[in-house]
């Protein structure tokens, strides 16, 4: 027979103690919505659709197509890349706001896409990925018939 | 050591320049590097073009402005909208040791690179010490 677990049980007291500890630890951190991270994600993305395509746009100033790797599965897009440091070590920086280094990010696409028909263009630091929607994901026009009277 | 000063204006000063139209104005991220004979300003300004960039240098104030044409329809519905679209602007107070006549700029891959050559007087000089 199972012992009745209540507040006075040592395990429960320990658990309560742990909860309190964790709550104290994270107090003072900004509260964010579920699923959002505290650190800003890079790169920022805009995603939108038309009837037949899904578009993903990313601002990647200073990168060439060779610096960017795109991986597309049916409903996932992964972008990887590296922004190289164009300046020498011995230079004196007065201001350094432009980040450098490797990055990677995966997003879930709103619908399945045809991964083998994806087009990507990079113009003036703006990457646009155009992905045709998979057949089954395209909206279908449903004919509405009126019932015969 | 040179007495070069490049300073970001105070936030109140930024607020004074307001866009006329309703589009947001963004402050581009910059790197400012000092070389022996020039200062280099690199600004991330994706989505514009060399014709749409306006650089002004007047009374020691350097203003970078880039018009960013709309890339999507205005009333678009985004599945994910993590950044806004709008023009770029940023102003710097530059020391008088810049030779404004010889300022040059290029735009490539969404990055504006400005070369601000130092005046002859501001360049570091090696002083040769002679034996008496």
Short mmCIF file of C-alpha atoms in Angstrom, two decimals:
data_model
loop_
_atom_site.label_atom_id
_atom_site.label_comp_id
_atom_site.label_asym_id
_atom_site.label_seq_id
_atom_site.Cartn_x
_atom_site.Cartn_y
_atom_site.Cartn_z
CA UNK A 1 0.00 0.00 0.00
CA UNK A 2 1.24 3.44 -0.87
CA UNK A 3 1.99 5.84 1.89
CA UNK A 4 -0.19 8.86 1.74
CA UNK A 5 1.96 11.73 0.50
CA UNK A 6 1.25 14.99 2.14
CA UNK A 7 3.01 18.18 3.08
CA UNK A 8 4.73 16.71 6.06
CA UNK A 9 6.38 13.92 4.12
CA UNK A 10 10.17 14.48 3.98
CA UNK A 11 10.15 14.22 0.18
CA UNK A 12 7.49 16.86 -0.13
CA UNK A 13 9.25 19.15 2.27
CA UNK A 14 12.44 18.77 0.25
CA UNK A 15 10.53 19.51 -2.93
CA UNK A 16 8.97 22.60 -1.45
CA UNK A 17 12.38 23.75 -0.40
CA UNK A 18 13.76 23.23 -3.91
CA UNK A 19 10.88 25.15 -5.47
CA UNK A 20 11.48 28.04 -3.15
CA UNK A 21 15.17 28.01 -4.00
CA UNK A 22 14.50 28.09 -7.73
CA UNK A 23 11.95 30.85 -7.44
CA UNK A 24 14.40 32.96 -5.50
CA UNK A 25 17.08 32.33 -8.07
CA UNK A 26 15.03 33.48 -11.02
CA UNK A 27 13.47 36.42 -9.33
CA UNK A 28 14.69 39.62 -10.89
CA UNK A 29 14.93 38.10 -14.34
CA UNK A 30 12.57 39.71 -16.79
CA UNK A 31 9.43 37.72 -17.30
CA UNK A 32 9.08 36.57 -20.85
CA UNK A 33 6.37 34.76 -22.69
CA UNK A 34 6.59 30.99 -22.77
CA UNK A 35 8.91 29.81 -25.49
CA UNK A 36 10.83 33.04 -25.85
CA UNK A 37 14.37 33.11 -24.69
CA UNK A 38 16.01 35.78 -22.59
CA UNK A 39 18.85 36.26 -25.03
CA UNK A 40 18.03 37.96 -28.31
CA UNK A 41 17.91 35.44 -31.13
CA UNK A 42 20.11 35.96 -34.15
CA UNK A 43 19.36 36.41 -36.93
CA UNK A 44 15.97 38.08 -36.63
CA UNK A 45 13.52 36.78 -39.22
CA UNK A 46 10.35 37.86 -40.93
CA UNK A 47 8.13 35.09 -42.25
CA UNK A 48 5.03 35.51 -44.38
CA UNK A 49 3.01 33.60 -46.97
CA UNK A 50 1.00 34.01 -50.10
CA UNK A 51 -1.29 31.30 -51.44
CA UNK A 52 1.53 29.25 -52.99
CA UNK A 53 4.70 30.29 -51.18
CA UNK A 54 6.29 30.78 -47.82
CA UNK A 55 8.80 33.63 -47.62
CA UNK A 56 11.56 34.03 -45.07
CA UNK A 57 13.53 37.24 -45.01
CA UNK A 58 16.68 37.79 -42.96
CA UNK A 59 18.91 40.84 -42.73
CA UNK A 60 22.52 39.71 -42.92
CA UNK A 61 24.67 42.73 -43.69
CA UNK A 62 28.28 41.98 -44.52
CA UNK A 63 27.72 38.37 -45.55
CA UNK A 64 28.24 36.77 -48.93
CA UNK A 65 26.26 33.80 -50.21
CA UNK A 66 29.27 31.60 -49.50
CA UNK A 67 29.13 32.55 -45.82
CA UNK A 68 25.54 31.33 -45.51
CA UNK A 69 24.27 27.79 -45.29
CA UNK A 70 20.59 27.06 -45.67
CA UNK A 71 19.04 23.72 -44.78
CA UNK A 72 15.42 23.10 -45.51
CA UNK A 73 13.43 20.08 -44.49
CA UNK A 74 9.70 19.80 -45.16
CA UNK A 75 8.66 22.17 -42.42
CA UNK A 76 11.93 23.39 -40.96
CA UNK A 77 14.42 25.97 -42.07
CA UNK A 78 17.90 26.16 -40.63
CA UNK A 79 20.23 29.02 -41.37
CA UNK A 80 23.87 28.91 -40.45
CA UNK A 81 26.64 31.31 -41.16
CA UNK A 82 29.55 33.30 -40.05
CA UNK A 83 30.29 36.97 -40.16
CA UNK A 84 33.98 37.41 -40.35
CA UNK A 85 35.93 40.09 -38.64
CA UNK A 86 37.12 42.30 -41.46
CA UNK A 87 39.50 44.34 -39.39
CA UNK A 88 42.89 43.53 -38.00
CA UNK A 89 43.75 42.77 -34.42
CA UNK A 90 46.00 45.77 -34.00
CA UNK A 91 43.32 48.30 -34.93
CA UNK A 92 41.87 50.49 -32.23
CA UNK A 93 38.12 50.22 -31.90
CA UNK A 94 36.27 53.33 -30.76
CA UNK A 95 32.97 51.58 -31.12
CA UNK A 96 32.15 48.00 -31.76
CA UNK A 97 28.48 47.24 -32.14
CA UNK A 98 28.47 44.97 -35.15
CA UNK A 99 28.65 41.39 -33.97
CA UNK A 100 30.93 38.85 -35.56
CA UNK A 101 31.25 35.10 -35.39
CA UNK A 102 29.18 32.04 -36.13
CA UNK A 103 25.44 31.82 -35.80
CA UNK A 104 22.76 29.22 -36.38
CA UNK A 105 19.03 29.17 -36.06
CA UNK A 106 16.22 26.79 -36.90
CA UNK A 107 12.61 27.80 -37.28
CA UNK A 108 9.45 25.81 -37.83
CA UNK A 109 7.71 26.86 -41.04
CA UNK A 110 3.96 27.47 -40.97
CA UNK A 111 3.33 24.76 -43.60
CA UNK A 112 5.24 22.02 -45.42
CA UNK A 113 7.29 23.21 -48.38
CA UNK A 114 8.92 21.63 -51.41
CA UNK A 115 12.49 21.60 -50.18
CA UNK A 116 13.97 20.93 -53.62
CA UNK A 117 12.36 23.96 -55.26
CA UNK A 118 13.55 26.58 -52.82
CA UNK A 119 15.08 29.78 -54.13
CA UNK A 120 17.27 32.11 -52.15
CA UNK A 121 18.60 35.52 -53.11
CA UNK A 122 20.95 37.79 -51.23
CA UNK A 123 20.80 41.44 -52.16
CA UNK A 124 22.41 44.29 -50.26
CA UNK A 125 22.56 42.25 -47.11
CA UNK A 126 18.96 41.01 -47.28
CA UNK A 127 18.41 37.30 -47.73
CA UNK A 128 15.06 36.27 -49.17
CA UNK A 129 14.14 32.60 -49.21
CA UNK A 130 11.17 31.70 -51.39
CA UNK A 131 9.70 28.26 -50.76
CA UNK A 132 6.79 26.79 -52.72
CA UNK A 133 4.21 25.22 -50.47
CA UNK A 134 3.77 21.47 -50.68
CA UNK A 135 0.73 20.40 -52.72
CA UNK A 136 -1.21 19.27 -49.69
CA UNK A 137 -0.52 22.53 -47.88
CA UNK A 138 -1.92 24.77 -50.60
CA UNK A 139 -5.33 26.15 -49.97
CA UNK A 140 -8.02 24.51 -52.03
CA UNK A 141 -11.03 26.22 -53.33
CA UNK A 142 -14.10 24.43 -52.13
CA UNK A 143 -17.11 24.79 -54.27
CA UNK A 144 -20.21 25.53 -52.34
CA UNK A 145 -23.32 24.15 -53.88
CA UNK A 146 -26.74 25.12 -52.90
CA UNK A 147 -29.08 22.28 -52.16
CA UNK A 148 -31.77 21.68 -54.73
CA UNK A 149 -35.07 22.83 -53.49
CA UNK B 1 48.21 59.61 -29.31
CA UNK B 2 45.83 61.78 -31.25
CA UNK B 3 43.12 63.85 -29.67
CA UNK B 4 40.44 62.46 -31.92
CA UNK B 5 36.91 62.49 -30.56
CA UNK B 6 33.97 60.81 -32.17
CA UNK B 7 30.98 61.00 -29.97
CA UNK B 8 27.45 59.81 -30.12
CA UNK B 9 25.14 62.69 -29.47
CA UNK B 10 23.04 62.59 -26.35
CA UNK B 11 19.72 60.85 -26.63
CA UNK B 12 17.82 64.14 -26.57
CA UNK B 13 19.74 65.21 -29.59
CA UNK B 14 18.75 62.03 -31.40
CA UNK B 15 15.11 62.67 -30.65
CA UNK B 16 15.31 66.08 -32.24
CA UNK B 17 15.64 64.67 -35.71
CA UNK B 18 12.27 63.19 -36.38
CA UNK B 19 11.12 61.58 -39.57
CA UNK B 20 8.53 63.51 -41.48
CA UNK B 21 6.63 60.47 -42.64
CA UNK B 22 5.18 57.80 -40.46
CA UNK B 23 7.85 55.19 -41.13
CA UNK B 24 10.16 54.15 -38.35
CA UNK B 25 13.74 55.37 -38.37
CA UNK B 26 16.40 52.96 -37.20
CA UNK B 27 19.81 53.54 -35.75
CA UNK B 28 22.31 51.33 -37.54
CA UNK B 29 24.94 49.41 -35.62
CA UNK B 30 28.40 50.73 -36.31
CA UNK B 31 32.03 49.88 -35.82
CA UNK B 32 34.44 52.76 -35.62
CA UNK B 33 38.07 51.89 -36.04
CA UNK B 34 41.05 54.16 -35.88
CA UNK B 35 43.97 53.59 -38.18
CA UNK B 36 47.17 55.54 -38.33
CA UNK B 37 45.96 57.94 -40.96
CA UNK B 38 42.19 57.50 -41.05
CA UNK B 39 39.07 56.62 -39.14
CA UNK B 40 36.82 53.93 -40.58
CA UNK B 41 33.11 53.87 -39.85
CA UNK B 42 31.24 50.72 -40.82
CA UNK B 43 27.47 50.77 -40.57
CA UNK B 44 25.04 47.89 -41.04
CA UNK B 45 22.41 49.23 -43.40
CA UNK B 46 20.82 46.28 -45.17
CA UNK B 47 18.30 46.76 -47.93
CA UNK B 48 19.34 50.12 -49.28
CA UNK B 49 21.49 51.11 -52.26
CA UNK B 50 24.35 53.51 -52.88
CA UNK B 51 21.96 55.99 -54.55
CA UNK B 52 19.72 56.03 -51.51
CA UNK B 53 22.48 56.78 -49.02
CA UNK B 54 23.05 60.36 -48.01
CA UNK B 55 26.14 61.35 -46.07
CA UNK B 56 26.53 64.85 -44.72
CA UNK B 57 29.51 66.34 -42.97
CA UNK B 58 28.96 69.79 -41.65
CA UNK B 59 30.52 71.67 -38.73
CA UNK B 60 32.03 68.51 -37.34
CA UNK B 61 28.74 66.60 -37.47
CA UNK B 62 28.63 63.49 -39.56
CA UNK B 63 25.14 62.29 -40.48
CA UNK B 64 24.47 59.01 -42.18
CA UNK B 65 21.07 58.55 -43.71
CA UNK B 66 19.82 55.67 -45.83
CA UNK B 67 16.44 55.38 -47.42
CA UNK B 68 15.20 51.82 -47.37
CA UNK B 69 12.54 51.13 -49.98
CA UNK B 70 9.63 48.98 -48.86
CA UNK B 71 10.19 45.35 -49.71
CA UNK B 72 6.75 44.05 -48.87
CA UNK B 73 3.26 45.34 -48.97
CA UNK B 74 2.39 47.46 -46.01
CA UNK B 75 -0.61 45.52 -44.73
CA UNK B 76 1.12 42.16 -44.92
CA UNK B 77 0.36 39.54 -42.31
CA UNK B 78 3.52 38.09 -40.84
CA UNK B 79 3.72 34.59 -39.42
CA UNK B 80 6.84 35.80 -37.68
CA UNK B 81 7.78 39.46 -37.43
CA UNK B 82 11.03 40.00 -35.60
CA UNK B 83 12.35 43.16 -37.17
CA UNK B 84 10.88 46.30 -38.57
CA UNK B 85 11.50 48.05 -41.85
CA UNK B 86 12.39 51.68 -42.13
CA UNK B 87 15.13 54.11 -42.96
CA UNK B 88 18.45 54.33 -41.15
CA UNK B 89 19.91 57.41 -39.58
CA UNK B 90 22.74 58.15 -37.22
CA UNK B 91 24.70 61.24 -36.33
CA UNK B 92 28.21 61.55 -34.94
CA UNK B 93 30.18 64.43 -33.61
CA UNK B 94 33.58 64.23 -35.23
CA UNK B 95 36.70 66.08 -34.09
CA UNK B 96 38.07 68.72 -36.38
CA UNK B 97 41.06 66.64 -37.29
CA UNK B 98 39.25 65.06 -40.23
CA UNK B 99 40.01 66.15 -43.75
CA UNK B 100 36.41 66.53 -44.89
CA UNK B 101 37.40 67.05 -48.52
CA UNK B 102 38.74 63.56 -48.80
CA UNK B 103 35.98 61.57 -47.06
CA UNK B 104 35.00 58.58 -49.17
CA UNK B 105 32.38 55.88 -48.81
CA UNK B 106 31.39 52.60 -50.36
CA UNK B 107 28.38 50.33 -49.97
CA UNK B 108 28.67 46.59 -50.31
CA UNK B 109 26.57 43.66 -49.06
CA UNK B 110 24.44 45.95 -46.94
CA UNK B 111 27.38 47.54 -45.14
CA UNK B 112 28.35 51.18 -45.58
CA UNK B 113 32.05 51.81 -45.11
CA UNK B 114 33.21 55.38 -44.62
CA UNK B 115 36.81 56.49 -44.72
CA UNK B 116 37.55 59.63 -42.77
CA UNK B 117 41.14 60.62 -43.44
CA UNK B 118 42.92 62.50 -40.70
CA UNK B 119 44.33 65.90 -41.49
CA UNK B 120 48.06 66.10 -41.91
CA UNK B 121 48.41 67.74 -38.50
CA UNK B 122 46.59 64.96 -36.67
CA UNK B 123 48.69 62.10 -37.98
CA UNK B 124 51.14 60.58 -35.62
CA UNK B 125 54.67 61.59 -36.30
CA UNK B 126 57.81 59.85 -35.37
CA UNK B 127 60.27 62.23 -33.85
CA UNK B 128 63.81 61.31 -34.48
CA UNK B 129 66.05 61.91 -31.53
CA UNK B 130 69.48 63.02 -32.57
CA UNK B 131 72.67 62.78 -30.66
CA UNK B 132 73.83 66.09 -29.41
#
